């Protein structure tokens, strides 16, 4: 009951501030993709299905899904479990926060919509945070296709990874280039 009251209070504050919770939509999918809403049970996903915040998305072997958040696309690759933690938007900004439990994603964060993007994907071992870029991330390795991504360890140690480069993390250290990681 207390949890429900806190959630209601947060929603009222967000509505008063002009920030609105958003849902993602499954734009494309192949193979076995399942959704687990809070308090619900596993259901098979379909193209066009709504994915609300706190919903767990799981893909099987040779399966994938593309989630459209309205301001970004997240390709959930095979054998991945991820949860949409936060999807918020108002007229000037969008906030997307994803928790990647296991697996890999490919993110395309739009930077030409005239709004400020705050986009992050967190895993148990690192976080990738961007504003308008395209990248691949599996929790340990980050490869940037467009833009700049700030890559940090759970201890807050981080570096910027620019287009055409990749970085890896191993333990509580500053993420390093893939070449330096191989040499170490």
PDB file of N, CA and C in Angstrom, residues 29-101:
ATOM      1  N   UNK A  29      10.126  -7.415 -34.695  1.00  0.00           N
ATOM      2  CA  UNK A  29      10.619  -8.519 -33.872  1.00  0.00           C
ATOM      3  C   UNK A  29      10.747  -9.777 -34.712  1.00  0.00           C
ATOM      4  N   UNK A  30      11.651 -10.641 -34.263  1.00  0.00           N
ATOM      5  CA  UNK A  30      11.808 -11.960 -34.864  1.00  0.00           C
ATOM      6  C   UNK A  30      11.970 -12.966 -33.738  1.00  0.00           C
ATOM      7  N   UNK A  31      11.462 -14.172 -33.954  1.00  0.00           N
ATOM      8  CA  UNK A  31      11.649 -15.243 -32.980  1.00  0.00           C
ATOM      9  C   UNK A  31      10.819 -15.079 -31.728  1.00  0.00           C
ATOM     10  N   UNK A  32      11.365 -15.591 -30.617  1.00  0.00           N
ATOM     11  CA  UNK A  32      10.673 -15.647 -29.334  1.00  0.00           C
ATOM     12  C   UNK A  32      11.016 -14.423 -28.487  1.00  0.00           C
ATOM     13  N   UNK A  33      10.052 -13.520 -28.330  1.00  0.00           N
ATOM     14  CA  UNK A  33      10.216 -12.325 -27.513  1.00  0.00           C
ATOM     15  C   UNK A  33       9.076 -12.331 -26.500  1.00  0.00           C
ATOM     16  N   UNK A  34       9.426 -12.162 -25.217  1.00  0.00           N
ATOM     17  CA  UNK A  34       8.414 -12.177 -24.170  1.00  0.00           C
ATOM     18  C   UNK A  34       8.507 -10.936 -23.298  1.00  0.00           C
ATOM     19  N   UNK A  35       7.362 -10.575 -22.694  1.00  0.00           N
ATOM     20  CA  UNK A  35       7.266  -9.405 -21.832  1.00  0.00           C
ATOM     21  C   UNK A  35       6.737  -9.819 -20.465  1.00  0.00           C
ATOM     22  N   UNK A  36       7.274  -9.182 -19.430  1.00  0.00           N
ATOM     23  CA  UNK A  36       6.802  -9.424 -18.070  1.00  0.00           C
ATOM     24  C   UNK A  36       6.541  -8.076 -17.408  1.00  0.00           C
ATOM     25  N   UNK A  37       5.264  -7.694 -17.328  1.00  0.00           N
ATOM     26  CA  UNK A  37       4.879  -6.436 -16.682  1.00  0.00           C
ATOM     27  C   UNK A  37       4.929  -6.631 -15.170  1.00  0.00           C
ATOM     28  N   UNK A  38       5.137  -5.558 -14.403  1.00  0.00           N
ATOM     29  CA  UNK A  38       5.165  -5.681 -12.949  1.00  0.00           C
ATOM     30  C   UNK A  38       3.871  -6.317 -12.431  1.00  0.00           C
ATOM     31  N   UNK A  39       4.013  -7.344 -11.611  1.00  0.00           N
ATOM     32  CA  UNK A  39       2.865  -8.020 -11.045  1.00  0.00           C
ATOM     33  C   UNK A  39       2.115  -8.925 -12.005  1.00  0.00           C
ATOM     34  N   UNK A  40       2.600  -9.022 -13.236  1.00  0.00           N
ATOM     35  CA  UNK A  40       1.919  -9.842 -14.237  1.00  0.00           C
ATOM     36  C   UNK A  40       2.614 -11.164 -14.460  1.00  0.00           C
ATOM     37  N   UNK A  41       2.291 -11.798 -15.562  1.00  0.00           N
ATOM     38  CA  UNK A  41       2.949 -13.039 -15.941  1.00  0.00           C
ATOM     39  C   UNK A  41       3.513 -12.866 -17.356  1.00  0.00           C
ATOM     40  N   UNK A  42       4.407 -13.761 -17.731  1.00  0.00           N
ATOM     41  CA  UNK A  42       5.051 -13.686 -19.040  1.00  0.00           C
ATOM     42  C   UNK A  42       4.000 -13.793 -20.148  1.00  0.00           C
ATOM     43  N   UNK A  43       4.115 -12.922 -21.163  1.00  0.00           N
ATOM     44  CA  UNK A  43       3.262 -12.990 -22.345  1.00  0.00           C
ATOM     45  C   UNK A  43       4.144 -12.909 -23.576  1.00  0.00           C
ATOM     46  N   UNK A  44       3.720 -13.551 -24.655  1.00  0.00           N
ATOM     47  CA  UNK A  44       4.440 -13.461 -25.919  1.00  0.00           C
ATOM     48  C   UNK A  44       4.204 -12.079 -26.513  1.00  0.00           C
ATOM     49  N   UNK A  45       5.269 -11.448 -26.957  1.00  0.00           N
ATOM     50  CA  UNK A  45       5.182 -10.117 -27.541  1.00  0.00           C
ATOM     51  C   UNK A  45       4.712 -10.204 -28.985  1.00  0.00           C
ATOM     52  N   UNK A  46       4.134  -9.108 -29.471  1.00  0.00           N
ATOM     53  CA  UNK A  46       3.727  -8.984 -30.865  1.00  0.00           C
ATOM     54  C   UNK A  46       4.155  -7.617 -31.366  1.00  0.00           C
ATOM     55  N   UNK A  47       4.310  -7.478 -32.663  1.00  0.00           N
ATOM     56  CA  UNK A  47       4.616  -6.174 -33.243  1.00  0.00           C
ATOM     57  C   UNK A  47       3.457  -5.240 -32.920  1.00  0.00           C
ATOM     58  N   UNK A  48       3.780  -4.055 -32.440  1.00  0.00           N
ATOM     59  CA  UNK A  48       2.766  -3.081 -32.051  1.00  0.00           C
ATOM     60  C   UNK A  48       2.412  -3.129 -30.576  1.00  0.00           C
ATOM     61  N   UNK A  49       2.922  -4.124 -29.849  1.00  0.00           N
ATOM     62  CA  UNK A  49       2.623  -4.238 -28.421  1.00  0.00           C
ATOM     63  C   UNK A  49       3.225  -3.061 -27.663  1.00  0.00           C
ATOM     64  N   UNK A  50       2.533  -2.633 -26.622  1.00  0.00           N
ATOM     65  CA  UNK A  50       2.989  -1.549 -25.752  1.00  0.00           C
ATOM     66  C   UNK A  50       3.873  -2.121 -24.648  1.00  0.00           C
ATOM     67  N   UNK A  51       5.011  -1.455 -24.414  1.00  0.00           N
ATOM     68  CA  UNK A  51       5.933  -1.853 -23.354  1.00  0.00           C
ATOM     69  C   UNK A  51       6.013  -0.683 -22.388  1.00  0.00           C
ATOM     70  N   UNK A  52       5.408  -0.849 -21.225  1.00  0.00           N
ATOM     71  CA  UNK A  52       5.367   0.224 -20.235  1.00  0.00           C
ATOM     72  C   UNK A  52       6.621   0.185 -19.359  1.00  0.00           C
ATOM     73  N   UNK A  53       6.916   1.292 -18.665  1.00  0.00           N
ATOM     74  CA  UNK A  53       8.060   1.294 -17.757  1.00  0.00           C
ATOM     75  C   UNK A  53       7.955   0.171 -16.733  1.00  0.00           C
ATOM     76  N   UNK A  54       9.098  -0.361 -16.359  1.00  0.00           N
ATOM     77  CA  UNK A  54       9.296  -1.470 -15.421  1.00  0.00           C
ATOM     78  C   UNK A  54       8.961  -2.833 -16.019  1.00  0.00           C
ATOM     79  N   UNK A  55       8.656  -2.873 -17.305  1.00  0.00           N
ATOM     80  CA  UNK A  55       8.407  -4.148 -17.978  1.00  0.00           C
ATOM     81  C   UNK A  55       9.734  -4.786 -18.363  1.00  0.00           C
ATOM     82  N   UNK A  56       9.844  -6.087 -18.125  1.00  0.00           N
ATOM     83  CA  UNK A  56      11.025  -6.855 -18.492  1.00  0.00           C
ATOM     84  C   UNK A  56      10.827  -7.397 -19.902  1.00  0.00           C
ATOM     85  N   UNK A  57      11.828  -7.235 -20.763  1.00  0.00           N
ATOM     86  CA  UNK A  57      11.802  -7.739 -22.135  1.00  0.00           C
ATOM     87  C   UNK A  57      12.848  -8.837 -22.231  1.00  0.00           C
ATOM     88  N   UNK A  58      12.454 -10.015 -22.747  1.00  0.00           N
ATOM     89  CA  UNK A  58      13.378 -11.145 -22.869  1.00  0.00           C
ATOM     90  C   UNK A  58      13.314 -11.698 -24.282  1.00  0.00           C
ATOM     91  N   UNK A  59      14.491 -11.975 -24.851  1.00  0.00           N
ATOM     92  CA  UNK A  59      14.566 -12.575 -26.182  1.00  0.00           C
ATOM     93  C   UNK A  59      15.229 -13.942 -26.077  1.00  0.00           C
ATOM     94  N   UNK A  60      14.834 -14.850 -26.971  1.00  0.00           N
ATOM     95  CA  UNK A  60      15.392 -16.196 -26.996  1.00  0.00           C
ATOM     96  C   UNK A  60      16.479 -16.332 -28.049  1.00  0.00           C
ATOM     97  N   UNK A  61      16.847 -17.584 -28.358  1.00  0.00           N
ATOM     98  CA  UNK A  61      17.828 -17.858 -29.406  1.00  0.00           C
ATOM     99  C   UNK A  61      17.322 -17.319 -30.734  1.00  0.00           C
ATOM    100  N   UNK A  62      18.218 -16.722 -31.521  1.00  0.00           N
ATOM    101  CA  UNK A  62      17.886 -16.184 -32.840  1.00  0.00           C
ATOM    102  C   UNK A  62      16.648 -15.292 -32.803  1.00  0.00           C
ATOM    103  N   UNK A  63      16.497 -14.531 -31.747  1.00  0.00           N
ATOM    104  CA  UNK A  63      15.351 -13.642 -31.584  1.00  0.00           C
ATOM    105  C   UNK A  63      15.833 -12.225 -31.314  1.00  0.00           C
ATOM    106  N   UNK A  64      15.019 -11.264 -31.697  1.00  0.00           N
ATOM    107  CA  UNK A  64      15.345  -9.866 -31.423  1.00  0.00           C
ATOM    108  C   UNK A  64      14.066  -9.049 -31.473  1.00  0.00           C
ATOM    109  N   UNK A  65      14.153  -7.840 -30.933  1.00  0.00           N
ATOM    110  CA  UNK A  65      13.027  -6.914 -30.967  1.00  0.00           C
ATOM    111  C   UNK A  65      13.572  -5.500 -31.063  1.00  0.00           C
ATOM    112  N   UNK A  66      12.849  -4.638 -31.758  1.00  0.00           N
ATOM    113  CA  UNK A  66      13.198  -3.227 -31.814  1.00  0.00           C
ATOM    114  C   UNK A  66      12.104  -2.470 -31.078  1.00  0.00           C
ATOM    115  N   UNK A  67      12.511  -1.759 -30.001  1.00  0.00           N
ATOM    116  CA  UNK A  67      11.586  -0.952 -29.222  1.00  0.00           C
ATOM    117  C   UNK A  67      11.706   0.501 -29.651  1.00  0.00           C
ATOM    118  N   UNK A  68      10.570   1.120 -29.947  1.00  0.00           N
ATOM    119  CA  UNK A  68      10.520   2.526 -30.321  1.00  0.00           C
ATOM    120  C   UNK A  68      10.009   3.307 -29.120  1.00  0.00           C
ATOM    121  N   UNK A  69      10.843   4.199 -28.567  1.00  0.00           N
ATOM    122  CA  UNK A  69      10.439   4.991 -27.412  1.00  0.00           C
ATOM    123  C   UNK A  69       9.878   6.350 -27.817  1.00  0.00           C
ATOM    124  N   UNK A  70       9.857   6.636 -29.104  1.00  0.00           N
ATOM    125  CA  UNK A  70       9.420   7.940 -29.585  1.00  0.00           C
ATOM    126  C   UNK A  70      10.591   8.867 -29.843  1.00  0.00           C
ATOM    127  N   UNK A  71      11.669   8.698 -29.093  1.00  0.00           N
ATOM    128  CA  UNK A  71      12.862   9.529 -29.287  1.00  0.00           C
ATOM    129  C   UNK A  71      14.107   8.684 -29.535  1.00  0.00           C
ATOM    130  N   UNK A  72      13.962   7.356 -29.456  1.00  0.00           N
ATOM    131  CA  UNK A  72      15.089   6.456 -29.710  1.00  0.00           C
ATOM    132  C   UNK A  72      14.554   5.078 -30.079  1.00  0.00           C
ATOM    133  N   UNK A  73      15.425   4.292 -30.682  1.00  0.00           N
ATOM    134  CA  UNK A  73      15.121   2.898 -30.978  1.00  0.00           C
ATOM    135  C   UNK A  73      16.148   2.040 -30.268  1.00  0.00           C
ATOM    136  N   UNK A  74      15.675   0.969 -29.630  1.00  0.00           N
ATOM    137  CA  UNK A  74      16.558   0.051 -28.921  1.00  0.00           C
ATOM    138  C   UNK A  74      16.349  -1.329 -29.516  1.00  0.00           C
ATOM    139  N   UNK A  75      17.398  -1.852 -30.177  1.00  0.00           N
ATOM    140  CA  UNK A  75      17.317  -3.213 -30.693  1.00  0.00           C
ATOM    141  C   UNK A  75      17.789  -4.147 -29.585  1.00  0.00           C
ATOM    142  N   UNK A  76      16.892  -5.001 -29.139  1.00  0.00           N
ATOM    143  CA  UNK A  76      17.199  -5.980 -28.103  1.00  0.00           C
ATOM    144  C   UNK A  76      17.663  -7.234 -28.835  1.00  0.00           C
ATOM    145  N   UNK A  77      18.925  -7.578 -28.681  1.00  0.00           N
ATOM    146  CA  UNK A  77      19.496  -8.703 -29.413  1.00  0.00           C
ATOM    147  C   UNK A  77      19.150 -10.029 -28.744  1.00  0.00           C
ATOM    148  N   UNK A  78      19.533 -11.134 -29.390  1.00  0.00           N
ATOM    149  CA  UNK A  78      19.185 -12.462 -28.881  1.00  0.00           C
ATOM    150  C   UNK A  78      19.748 -12.716 -27.485  1.00  0.00           C
ATOM    151  N   UNK A  79      19.034 -13.547 -26.733  1.00  0.00           N
ATOM    152  CA  UNK A  79      19.429 -13.972 -25.384  1.00  0.00           C
ATOM    153  C   UNK A  79      19.675 -12.788 -24.452  1.00  0.00           C
ATOM    154  N   UNK A  80      18.760 -11.830 -24.488  1.00  0.00           N
ATOM    155  CA  UNK A  80      18.881 -10.616 -23.685  1.00  0.00           C
ATOM    156  C   UNK A  80      17.692 -10.490 -22.742  1.00  0.00           C
ATOM    157  N   UNK A  81      17.978  -9.973 -21.553  1.00  0.00           N
ATOM    158  CA  UNK A  81      16.936  -9.572 -20.605  1.00  0.00           C
ATOM    159  C   UNK A  81      17.231  -8.143 -20.205  1.00  0.00           C
ATOM    160  N   UNK A  82      16.257  -7.273 -20.431  1.00  0.00           N
ATOM    161  CA  UNK A  82      16.406  -5.863 -20.079  1.00  0.00           C
ATOM    162  C   UNK A  82      15.081  -5.322 -19.582  1.00  0.00           C
ATOM    163  N   UNK A  83      15.172  -4.304 -18.741  1.00  0.00           N
ATOM    164  CA  UNK A  83      13.972  -3.692 -18.171  1.00  0.00           C
ATOM    165  C   UNK A  83      13.976  -2.203 -18.499  1.00  0.00           C
ATOM    166  N   UNK A  84      12.848  -1.703 -18.984  1.00  0.00           N
ATOM    167  CA  UNK A  84      12.673  -0.264 -19.174  1.00  0.00           C
ATOM    168  C   UNK A  84      12.374   0.333 -17.801  1.00  0.00           C
ATOM    169  N   UNK A  85      13.299   1.080 -17.263  1.00  0.00           N
ATOM    170  CA  UNK A  85      13.137   1.643 -15.930  1.00  0.00           C
ATOM    171  C   UNK A  85      12.358   2.953 -15.985  1.00  0.00           C
ATOM    172  N   UNK A  86      12.735   3.817 -16.928  1.00  0.00           N
ATOM    173  CA  UNK A  86      12.134   5.145 -16.971  1.00  0.00           C
ATOM    174  C   UNK A  86      12.011   5.613 -18.413  1.00  0.00           C
ATOM    175  N   UNK A  87      10.825   6.074 -18.788  1.00  0.00           N
ATOM    176  CA  UNK A  87      10.570   6.694 -20.088  1.00  0.00           C
ATOM    177  C   UNK A  87       9.740   7.941 -19.823  1.00  0.00           C
ATOM    178  N   UNK A  88      10.374   9.109 -19.856  1.00  0.00           N
ATOM    179  CA  UNK A  88       9.695  10.369 -19.578  1.00  0.00           C
ATOM    180  C   UNK A  88       9.914  11.331 -20.729  1.00  0.00           C
ATOM    181  N   UNK A  89       8.929  12.196 -20.969  1.00  0.00           N
ATOM    182  CA  UNK A  89       9.087  13.173 -22.038  1.00  0.00           C
ATOM    183  C   UNK A  89       8.207  14.379 -21.774  1.00  0.00           C
ATOM    184  N   UNK A  90       8.752  15.554 -22.116  1.00  0.00           N
ATOM    185  CA  UNK A  90       7.942  16.768 -22.166  1.00  0.00           C
ATOM    186  C   UNK A  90       8.269  17.459 -23.481  1.00  0.00           C
ATOM    187  N   UNK A  91       7.921  18.718 -23.635  1.00  0.00           N
ATOM    188  CA  UNK A  91       8.133  19.408 -24.912  1.00  0.00           C
ATOM    189  C   UNK A  91       9.592  19.681 -25.228  1.00  0.00           C
ATOM    190  N   UNK A  92      10.463  19.683 -24.204  1.00  0.00           N
ATOM    191  CA  UNK A  92      11.857  20.058 -24.429  1.00  0.00           C
ATOM    192  C   UNK A  92      12.874  18.965 -24.124  1.00  0.00           C
ATOM    193  N   UNK A  93      12.459  17.881 -23.440  1.00  0.00           N
ATOM    194  CA  UNK A  93      13.433  16.855 -23.072  1.00  0.00           C
ATOM    195  C   UNK A  93      12.802  15.471 -23.020  1.00  0.00           C
ATOM    196  N   UNK A  94      13.666  14.471 -23.125  1.00  0.00           N
ATOM    197  CA  UNK A  94      13.252  13.066 -23.010  1.00  0.00           C
ATOM    198  C   UNK A  94      14.274  12.341 -22.151  1.00  0.00           C
ATOM    199  N   UNK A  95      13.788  11.505 -21.244  1.00  0.00           N
ATOM    200  CA  UNK A  95      14.650  10.706 -20.387  1.00  0.00           C
ATOM    201  C   UNK A  95      14.321   9.245 -20.594  1.00  0.00           C
ATOM    202  N   UNK A  96      15.343   8.463 -20.925  1.00  0.00           N
ATOM    203  CA  UNK A  96      15.183   7.022 -21.096  1.00  0.00           C
ATOM    204  C   UNK A  96      16.259   6.344 -20.265  1.00  0.00           C
ATOM    205  N   UNK A  97      15.833   5.433 -19.374  1.00  0.00           N
ATOM    206  CA  UNK A  97      16.774   4.683 -18.551  1.00  0.00           C
ATOM    207  C   UNK A  97      16.418   3.206 -18.673  1.00  0.00           C
ATOM    208  N   UNK A  98      17.402   2.405 -19.067  1.00  0.00           N
ATOM    209  CA  UNK A  98      17.219   0.973 -19.292  1.00  0.00           C
ATOM    210  C   UNK A  98      18.188   0.219 -18.396  1.00  0.00           C
ATOM    211  N   UNK A  99      17.736  -0.904 -17.829  1.00  0.00           N
ATOM    212  CA  UNK A  99      18.629  -1.769 -17.062  1.00  0.00           C
ATOM    213  C   UNK A  99      18.811  -3.063 -17.856  1.00  0.00           C
ATOM    214  N   UNK A 100      20.047  -3.331 -18.251  1.00  0.00           N
ATOM    215  CA  UNK A 100      20.407  -4.514 -19.034  1.00  0.00           C
ATOM    216  C   UNK A 100      20.935  -5.580 -18.081  1.00  0.00           C
ATOM    217  N   UNK A 101      20.126  -6.601 -17.813  1.00  0.00           N
ATOM    218  CA  UNK A 101      20.522  -7.665 -16.892  1.00  0.00           C
ATOM    219  C   UNK A 101      21.560  -8.560 -17.534  1.00  0.00           C
TER     220      UNK A 101
END
